[in-house]
mmCIF file of C-alpha atoms in Angstrom:
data_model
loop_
_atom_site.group_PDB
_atom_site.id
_atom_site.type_symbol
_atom_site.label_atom_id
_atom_site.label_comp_id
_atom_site.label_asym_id
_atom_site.label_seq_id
_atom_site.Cartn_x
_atom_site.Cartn_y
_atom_site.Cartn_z
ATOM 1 C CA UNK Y 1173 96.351 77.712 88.992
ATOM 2 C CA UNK Y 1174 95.714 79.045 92.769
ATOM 3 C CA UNK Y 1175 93.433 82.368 92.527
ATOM 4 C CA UNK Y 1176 91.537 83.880 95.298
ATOM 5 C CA UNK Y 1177 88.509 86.617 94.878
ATOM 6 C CA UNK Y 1178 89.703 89.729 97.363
ATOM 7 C CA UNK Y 1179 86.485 91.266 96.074
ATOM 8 C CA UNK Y 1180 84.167 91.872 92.716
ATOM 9 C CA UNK Y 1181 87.129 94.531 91.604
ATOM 10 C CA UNK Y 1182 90.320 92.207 92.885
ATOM 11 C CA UNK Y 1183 91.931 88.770 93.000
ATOM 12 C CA UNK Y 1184 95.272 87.627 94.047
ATOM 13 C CA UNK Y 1185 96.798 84.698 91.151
ATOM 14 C CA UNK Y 1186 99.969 82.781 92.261
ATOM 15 C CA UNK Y 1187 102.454 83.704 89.836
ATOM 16 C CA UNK Y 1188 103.100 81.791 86.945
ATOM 17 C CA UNK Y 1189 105.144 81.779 83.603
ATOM 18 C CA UNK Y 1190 102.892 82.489 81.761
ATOM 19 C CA UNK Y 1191 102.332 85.710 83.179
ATOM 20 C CA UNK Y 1192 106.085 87.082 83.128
ATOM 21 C CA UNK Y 1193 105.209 89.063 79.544
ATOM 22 C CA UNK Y 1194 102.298 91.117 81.026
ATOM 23 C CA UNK Y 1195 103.823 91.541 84.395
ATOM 24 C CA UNK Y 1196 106.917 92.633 82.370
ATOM 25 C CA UNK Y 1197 105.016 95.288 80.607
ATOM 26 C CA UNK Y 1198 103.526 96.650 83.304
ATOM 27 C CA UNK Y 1199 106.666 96.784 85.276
ATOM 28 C CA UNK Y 1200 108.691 98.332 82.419
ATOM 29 C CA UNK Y 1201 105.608 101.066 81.597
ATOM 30 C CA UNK Y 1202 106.109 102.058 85.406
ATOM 31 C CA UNK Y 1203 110.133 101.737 86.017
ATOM 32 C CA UNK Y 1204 110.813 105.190 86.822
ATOM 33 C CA UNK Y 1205 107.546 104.653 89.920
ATOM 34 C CA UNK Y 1206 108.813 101.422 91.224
ATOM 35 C CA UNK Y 1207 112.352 102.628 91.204
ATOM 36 C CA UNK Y 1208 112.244 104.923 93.567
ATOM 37 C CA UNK Y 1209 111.904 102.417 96.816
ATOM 38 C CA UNK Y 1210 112.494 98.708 95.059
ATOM 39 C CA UNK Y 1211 115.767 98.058 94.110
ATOM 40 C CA UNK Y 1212 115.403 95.104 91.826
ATOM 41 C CA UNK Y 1213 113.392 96.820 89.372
ATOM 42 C CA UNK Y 1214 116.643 97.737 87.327
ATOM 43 C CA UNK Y 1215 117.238 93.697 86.866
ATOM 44 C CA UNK Y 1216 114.232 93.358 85.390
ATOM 45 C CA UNK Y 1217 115.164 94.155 81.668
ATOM 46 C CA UNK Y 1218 112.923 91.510 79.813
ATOM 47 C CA UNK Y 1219 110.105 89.286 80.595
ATOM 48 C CA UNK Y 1220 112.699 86.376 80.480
ATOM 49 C CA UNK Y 1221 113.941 88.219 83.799
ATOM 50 C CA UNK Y 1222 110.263 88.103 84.887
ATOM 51 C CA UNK Y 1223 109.814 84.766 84.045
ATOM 52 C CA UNK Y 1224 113.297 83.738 85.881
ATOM 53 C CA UNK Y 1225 112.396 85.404 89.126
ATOM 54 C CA UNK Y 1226 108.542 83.915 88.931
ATOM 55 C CA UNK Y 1227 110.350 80.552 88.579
ATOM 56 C CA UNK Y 1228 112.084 81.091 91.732
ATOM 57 C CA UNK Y 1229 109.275 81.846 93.542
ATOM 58 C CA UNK Y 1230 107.228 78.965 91.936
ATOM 59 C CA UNK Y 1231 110.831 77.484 93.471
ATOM 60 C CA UNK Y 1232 109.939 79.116 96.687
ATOM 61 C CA UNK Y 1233 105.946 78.065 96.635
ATOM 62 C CA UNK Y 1234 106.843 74.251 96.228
ATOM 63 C CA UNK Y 1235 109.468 74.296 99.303
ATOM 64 C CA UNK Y 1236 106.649 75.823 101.290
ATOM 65 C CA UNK Y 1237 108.553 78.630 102.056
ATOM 66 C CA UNK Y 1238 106.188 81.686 101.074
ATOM 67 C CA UNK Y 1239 104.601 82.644 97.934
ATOM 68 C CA UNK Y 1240 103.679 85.716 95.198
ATOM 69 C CA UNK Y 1241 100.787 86.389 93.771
ATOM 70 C CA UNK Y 1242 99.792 89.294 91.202
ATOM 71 C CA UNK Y 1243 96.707 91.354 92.011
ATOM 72 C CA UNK Y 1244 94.676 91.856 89.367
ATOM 73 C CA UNK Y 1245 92.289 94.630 89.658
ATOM 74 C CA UNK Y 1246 88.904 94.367 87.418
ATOM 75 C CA UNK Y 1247 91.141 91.409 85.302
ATOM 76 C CA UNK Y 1248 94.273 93.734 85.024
ATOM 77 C CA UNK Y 1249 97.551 93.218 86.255
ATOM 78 C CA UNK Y 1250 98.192 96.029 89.178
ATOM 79 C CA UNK Y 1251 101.350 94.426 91.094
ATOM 80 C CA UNK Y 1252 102.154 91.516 93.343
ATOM 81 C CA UNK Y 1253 102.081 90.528 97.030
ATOM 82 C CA UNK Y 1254 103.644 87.740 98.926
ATOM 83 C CA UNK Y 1255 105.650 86.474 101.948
ATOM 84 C CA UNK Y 1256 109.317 86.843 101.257
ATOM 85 C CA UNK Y 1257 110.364 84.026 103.680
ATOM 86 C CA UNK Y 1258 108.001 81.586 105.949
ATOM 87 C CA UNK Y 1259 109.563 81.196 109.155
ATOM 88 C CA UNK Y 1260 108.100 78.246 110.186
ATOM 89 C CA UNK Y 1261 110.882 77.729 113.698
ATOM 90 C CA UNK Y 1262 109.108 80.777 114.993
ATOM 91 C CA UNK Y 1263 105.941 81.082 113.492
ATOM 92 C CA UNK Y 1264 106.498 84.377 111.533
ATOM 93 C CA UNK Y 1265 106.463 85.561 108.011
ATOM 94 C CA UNK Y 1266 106.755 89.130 106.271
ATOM 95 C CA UNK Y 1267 104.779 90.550 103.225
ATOM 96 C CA UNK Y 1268 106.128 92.441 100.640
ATOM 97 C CA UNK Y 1269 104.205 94.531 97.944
ATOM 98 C CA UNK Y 1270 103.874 97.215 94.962
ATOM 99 C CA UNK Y 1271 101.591 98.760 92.836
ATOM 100 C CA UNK Y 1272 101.789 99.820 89.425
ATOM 101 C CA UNK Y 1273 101.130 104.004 89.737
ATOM 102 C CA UNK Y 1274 97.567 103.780 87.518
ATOM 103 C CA UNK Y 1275 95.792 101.752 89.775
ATOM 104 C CA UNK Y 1276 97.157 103.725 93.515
ATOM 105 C CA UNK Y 1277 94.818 104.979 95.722
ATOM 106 C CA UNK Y 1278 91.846 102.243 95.276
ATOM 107 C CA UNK Y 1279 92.349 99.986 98.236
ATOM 108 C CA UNK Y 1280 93.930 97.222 96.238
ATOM 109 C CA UNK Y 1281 97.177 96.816 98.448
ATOM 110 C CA UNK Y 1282 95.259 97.120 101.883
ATOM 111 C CA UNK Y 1283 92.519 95.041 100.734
ATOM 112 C CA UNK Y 1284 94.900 92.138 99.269
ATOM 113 C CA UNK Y 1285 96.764 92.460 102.592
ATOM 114 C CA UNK Y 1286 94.054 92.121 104.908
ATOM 115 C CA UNK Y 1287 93.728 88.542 103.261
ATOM 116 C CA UNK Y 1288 96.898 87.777 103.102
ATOM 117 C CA UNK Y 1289 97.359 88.377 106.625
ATOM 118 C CA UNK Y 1290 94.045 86.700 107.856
ATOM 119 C CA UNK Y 1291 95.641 83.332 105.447
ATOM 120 C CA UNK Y 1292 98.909 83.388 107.539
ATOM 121 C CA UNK Y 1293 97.298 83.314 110.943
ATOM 122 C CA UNK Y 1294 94.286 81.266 110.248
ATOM 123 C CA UNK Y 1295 95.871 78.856 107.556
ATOM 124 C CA UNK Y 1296 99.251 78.759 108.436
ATOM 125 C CA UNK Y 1297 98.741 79.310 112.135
ATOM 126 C CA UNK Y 1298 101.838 81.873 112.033
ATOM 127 C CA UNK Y 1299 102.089 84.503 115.425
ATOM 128 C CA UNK Y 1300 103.673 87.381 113.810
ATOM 129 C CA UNK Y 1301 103.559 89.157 110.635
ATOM 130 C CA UNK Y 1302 106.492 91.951 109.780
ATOM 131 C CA UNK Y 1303 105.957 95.000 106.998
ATOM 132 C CA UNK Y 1304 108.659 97.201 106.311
ATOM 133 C CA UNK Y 1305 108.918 100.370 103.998
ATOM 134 C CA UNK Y 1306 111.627 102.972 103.116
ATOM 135 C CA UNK Y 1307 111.078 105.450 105.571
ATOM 136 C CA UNK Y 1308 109.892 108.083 103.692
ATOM 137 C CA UNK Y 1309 107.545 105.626 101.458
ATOM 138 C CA UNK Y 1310 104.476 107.390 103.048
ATOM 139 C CA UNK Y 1311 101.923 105.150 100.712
ATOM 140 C CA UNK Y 1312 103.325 102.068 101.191
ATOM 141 C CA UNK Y 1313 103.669 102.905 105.236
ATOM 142 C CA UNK Y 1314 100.553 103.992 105.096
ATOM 143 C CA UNK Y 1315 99.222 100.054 104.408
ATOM 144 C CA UNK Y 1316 100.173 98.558 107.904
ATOM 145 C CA UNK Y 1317 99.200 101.352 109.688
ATOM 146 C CA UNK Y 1318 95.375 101.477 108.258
ATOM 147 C CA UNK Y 1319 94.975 97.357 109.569
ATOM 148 C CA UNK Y 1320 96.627 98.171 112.672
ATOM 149 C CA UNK Y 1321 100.252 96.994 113.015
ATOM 150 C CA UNK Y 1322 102.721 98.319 115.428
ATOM 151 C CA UNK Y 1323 105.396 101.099 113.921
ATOM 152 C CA UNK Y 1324 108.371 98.791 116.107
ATOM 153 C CA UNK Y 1325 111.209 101.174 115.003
ATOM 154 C CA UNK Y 1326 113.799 101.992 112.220
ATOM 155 C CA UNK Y 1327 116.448 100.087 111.022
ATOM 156 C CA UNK Y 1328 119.296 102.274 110.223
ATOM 157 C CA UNK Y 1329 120.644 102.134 106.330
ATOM 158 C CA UNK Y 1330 118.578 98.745 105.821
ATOM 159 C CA UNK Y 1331 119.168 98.685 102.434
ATOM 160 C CA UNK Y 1332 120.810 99.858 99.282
ATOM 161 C CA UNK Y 1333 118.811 101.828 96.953
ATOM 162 C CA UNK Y 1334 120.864 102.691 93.801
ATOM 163 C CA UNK Y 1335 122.969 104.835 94.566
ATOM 164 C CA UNK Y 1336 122.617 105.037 98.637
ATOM 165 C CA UNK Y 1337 121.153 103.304 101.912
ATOM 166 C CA UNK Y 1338 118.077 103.831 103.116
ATOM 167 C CA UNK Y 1339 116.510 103.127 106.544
ATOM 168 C CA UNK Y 1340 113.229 100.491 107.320
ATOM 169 C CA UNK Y 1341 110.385 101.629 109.347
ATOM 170 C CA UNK Y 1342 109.405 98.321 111.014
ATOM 171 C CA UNK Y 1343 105.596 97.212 111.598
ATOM 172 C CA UNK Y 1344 104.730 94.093 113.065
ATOM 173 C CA UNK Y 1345 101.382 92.764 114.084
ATOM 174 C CA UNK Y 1346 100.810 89.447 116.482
ATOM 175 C CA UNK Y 1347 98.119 86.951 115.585
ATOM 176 C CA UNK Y 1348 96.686 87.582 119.305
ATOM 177 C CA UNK Y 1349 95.931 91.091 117.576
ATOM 178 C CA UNK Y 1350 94.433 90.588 114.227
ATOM 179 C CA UNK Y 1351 90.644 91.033 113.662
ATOM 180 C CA UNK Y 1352 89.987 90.400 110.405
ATOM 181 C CA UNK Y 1353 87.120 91.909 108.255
#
């Protein structure tokens, strides 16, 4: 199974099936957290729905079409990272990400992103790397603009949340750009 060292604290492991109880658990123990900017989190209603949408990226992985991986902070499951879609015509990707509540504020996210970002340019020679967040997510906005993107814009009612739409603040950050750590 792929796993990459971030640091001594945090590693990135490609998702698997075996992992869809724990990352259940954790997701479940934070639902009301994650629910307030993801919108699958209320499909998620047993590990067999874990294991379903890990299969699907594994799905995803093997097409060579992006990939998710679960950071694990100090061995403990702390959320997941990937690129939603690899764009290969055009050379760009986006990365997606959360973080259970307990383990906020440690540099996990940034610090998992910084090599994610440093993989897609230097291994997968990509030119352009897109975040977006709700626009009032002020922590998970707060990632791109510590390793430097560009805030592009809003998209206007991006996406349904619940009960309502909600608009994107766009970052994007060229490979021409990036200095990595």
């Amino acid at each position: 199974m792929f796993s990459y060292n971030v640091s001594s604290e945090i590693q990135l492991k490609l998702l698997q099936p075996v992992y869809a109880e724990e990352i259940y658990e954790v997701t479940n123990h934070n639902r009301d957290h994650l629910r307030e900017w993801l919108p699958w989190v209320d499909n998620m209603k047993s590990a067999d729905d874990t294991k379903q949408f890990i299969e699907s990226e594994l799905q995803k992985f093997s097409n060579n079409n992006g990939f998710n991986c679960g950071m694990y902070y100090n061995d403990k499951f702390a959320g997941c990272i990937g690129f939603h879609e690899l764009d290969w015509r055009n050379r760009k990707t986006s990365i997606g990400y959360w973080l259970a509540a307990e383990y906020q504020g440690l540099g996990i996210v940034t610090s998992a992103c910084r090599e994610m970002i440093t993989y897609a340019f230097a291994e997968y020679g990509l030119n352009r790397i897109e975040i977006r967040a709700g626009e009032y997510n002020t922590k998970s906005r707060a990632v791109p603009e510590r390793l430097g993107f560009t805030y592009e814009g809003s998209i206007r009612q991006a996406e349904w949340l619940h009960d309502r739409c909600i608009d994107h603040a766009v970052y994007g950050l060229l490979a021409s750009e990036w200095k990595p750590a």
